[in-house]
Tab-separated table of C-alpha atoms in Angstrom:
chain	number	residue	atom	x	y	z
U	1	ALA	CA	-18.903	76.833	77.405
U	2	TYR	CA	-22.638	77.133	76.988
U	3	LEU	CA	-25.913	76.041	78.552
U	4	GLU	CA	-28.984	75.426	76.439
U	5	TYR	CA	-32.645	75.369	77.491
U	6	ASP	CA	-35.399	73.790	75.433
U	7	LEU	CA	-38.586	75.316	76.834
U	8	GLY	CA	-40.631	72.495	75.277
U	9	LYS	CA	-42.782	74.784	73.143
U	10	PRO	CA	-42.573	78.332	71.774
U	11	THR	CA	-42.774	80.601	74.826
U	12	LEU	CA	-42.993	84.379	75.091
U	13	ILE	CA	-40.033	85.903	77.011
U	14	HIS	CA	-39.009	89.521	77.678
U	15	ALA	CA	-36.123	89.492	80.173
U	16	LEU	CA	-33.320	87.410	81.629
U	17	ALA	CA	-30.848	87.525	84.481
U	18	VAL	CA	-27.542	85.791	85.144
U	19	ASP	CA	-26.161	85.551	88.683
U	20	GLU	CA	-22.458	84.895	89.103
U	21	PRO	CA	-20.720	83.000	91.910
U	22	ASP	CA	-20.197	85.038	95.090
U	23	ARG	CA	-16.418	85.085	95.273
U	24	TRP	CA	-13.633	87.571	95.749
U	25	PRO	CA	-12.052	88.951	93.733
U	26	ARG	CA	-14.964	89.411	91.340
U	27	TYR	CA	-14.083	88.478	87.798
U	28	LYS	CA	-15.281	89.708	84.450
U	29	GLN	CA	-16.913	87.285	82.049
U	30	ASP	CA	-18.215	87.604	78.511
U	31	LEU	CA	-21.862	86.556	78.157
U	32	ARG	CA	-23.791	85.924	74.958
U	33	VAL	CA	-27.400	84.750	74.770
U	34	GLU	CA	-28.658	83.274	71.522
U	35	ILE	CA	-32.117	82.130	70.451
U	36	GLU	CA	-32.973	79.605	67.769
U	37	THR	CA	-34.993	81.045	64.901
U	38	ASP	CA	-36.096	79.758	61.502
U	39	LYS	CA	-32.793	81.118	60.160
U	40	GLY	CA	-30.570	79.467	62.799
U	41	TRP	CA	-29.095	80.852	66.029
U	42	THR	CA	-29.337	84.630	66.535
U	43	THR	CA	-27.670	86.758	69.231
U	44	LEU	CA	-30.186	88.316	71.635
U	45	VAL	CA	-27.817	89.780	74.281
U	46	GLU	CA	-24.047	90.226	74.349
U	47	THR	CA	-22.203	91.873	77.248
U	48	GLN	CA	-19.311	91.687	79.705
U	49	THR	CA	-20.099	91.387	83.405
U	50	ASN	CA	-18.301	93.043	86.310
U	51	GLY	CA	-18.571	89.969	88.533
U	52	HIS	CA	-22.062	90.791	89.801
U	53	GLY	CA	-24.140	89.196	87.047
U	54	HIS	CA	-26.300	90.842	84.422
U	55	GLN	CA	-29.956	91.646	83.789
U	56	ALA	CA	-31.449	92.370	80.371
U	57	ARG	CA	-34.884	93.408	79.128
U	58	PHE	CA	-35.879	93.283	75.480
U	59	PRO	CA	-39.037	93.400	73.350
U	60	GLU	CA	-41.227	90.322	73.838
U	61	ILE	CA	-40.131	87.446	71.640
U	62	LYS	CA	-41.339	83.866	71.252
U	63	VAL	CA	-38.601	81.250	71.667
U	64	GLN	CA	-38.318	77.543	72.299
U	65	LYS	CA	-34.544	77.080	72.501
U	66	ILE	CA	-32.146	79.542	74.128
U	67	ARG	CA	-28.399	79.328	74.814
U	68	LEU	CA	-26.132	81.107	77.281
U	69	TYR	CA	-22.436	81.260	76.362
U	70	VAL	CA	-19.990	82.170	79.150
U	71	LYS	CA	-16.300	82.921	78.593
U	72	ARG	CA	-13.627	84.064	81.010
U	73	GLU	CA	-10.068	85.013	80.049
U	74	LEU	CA	-8.351	83.569	83.137
U	75	GLY	CA	-9.655	80.418	84.760
U	76	PRO	CA	-12.949	78.613	84.393
U	77	ALA	CA	-16.175	80.419	83.555
U	78	GLY	CA	-19.048	80.108	86.004
U	79	ILE	CA	-22.594	81.125	86.775
U	80	ALA	CA	-24.684	80.597	89.898
U	81	GLU	CA	-28.129	80.969	88.317
U	82	TRP	CA	-29.733	81.774	84.959
U	83	GLN	CA	-33.281	83.113	84.935
U	84	ILE	CA	-35.573	83.615	81.935
U	85	TYR	CA	-38.727	85.697	82.376
U	86	SER	CA	-42.000	85.640	80.497
U	87	PRO	CA	-44.361	88.618	80.655
U	88	GLU	CA	-47.142	88.366	83.243
């Protein structure tokens, strides 16, 4: 499953965070964040969580569309919140 944001115009970003549901037992999920470029969709971040979410920083990049893919081996995937940060 994935979520997609269209920021409305090219926007400078440099970090993101994903919060997972507060449940026990914690479950691992595969996360992949992609951005749309002139050449199509490109992977920006790819990781596996430990049930406590994930934070990532990267060099500043201008994006308009960004996708978050979430996959879980057993049961439904889930996130509580997805945050995208622009530099101040």
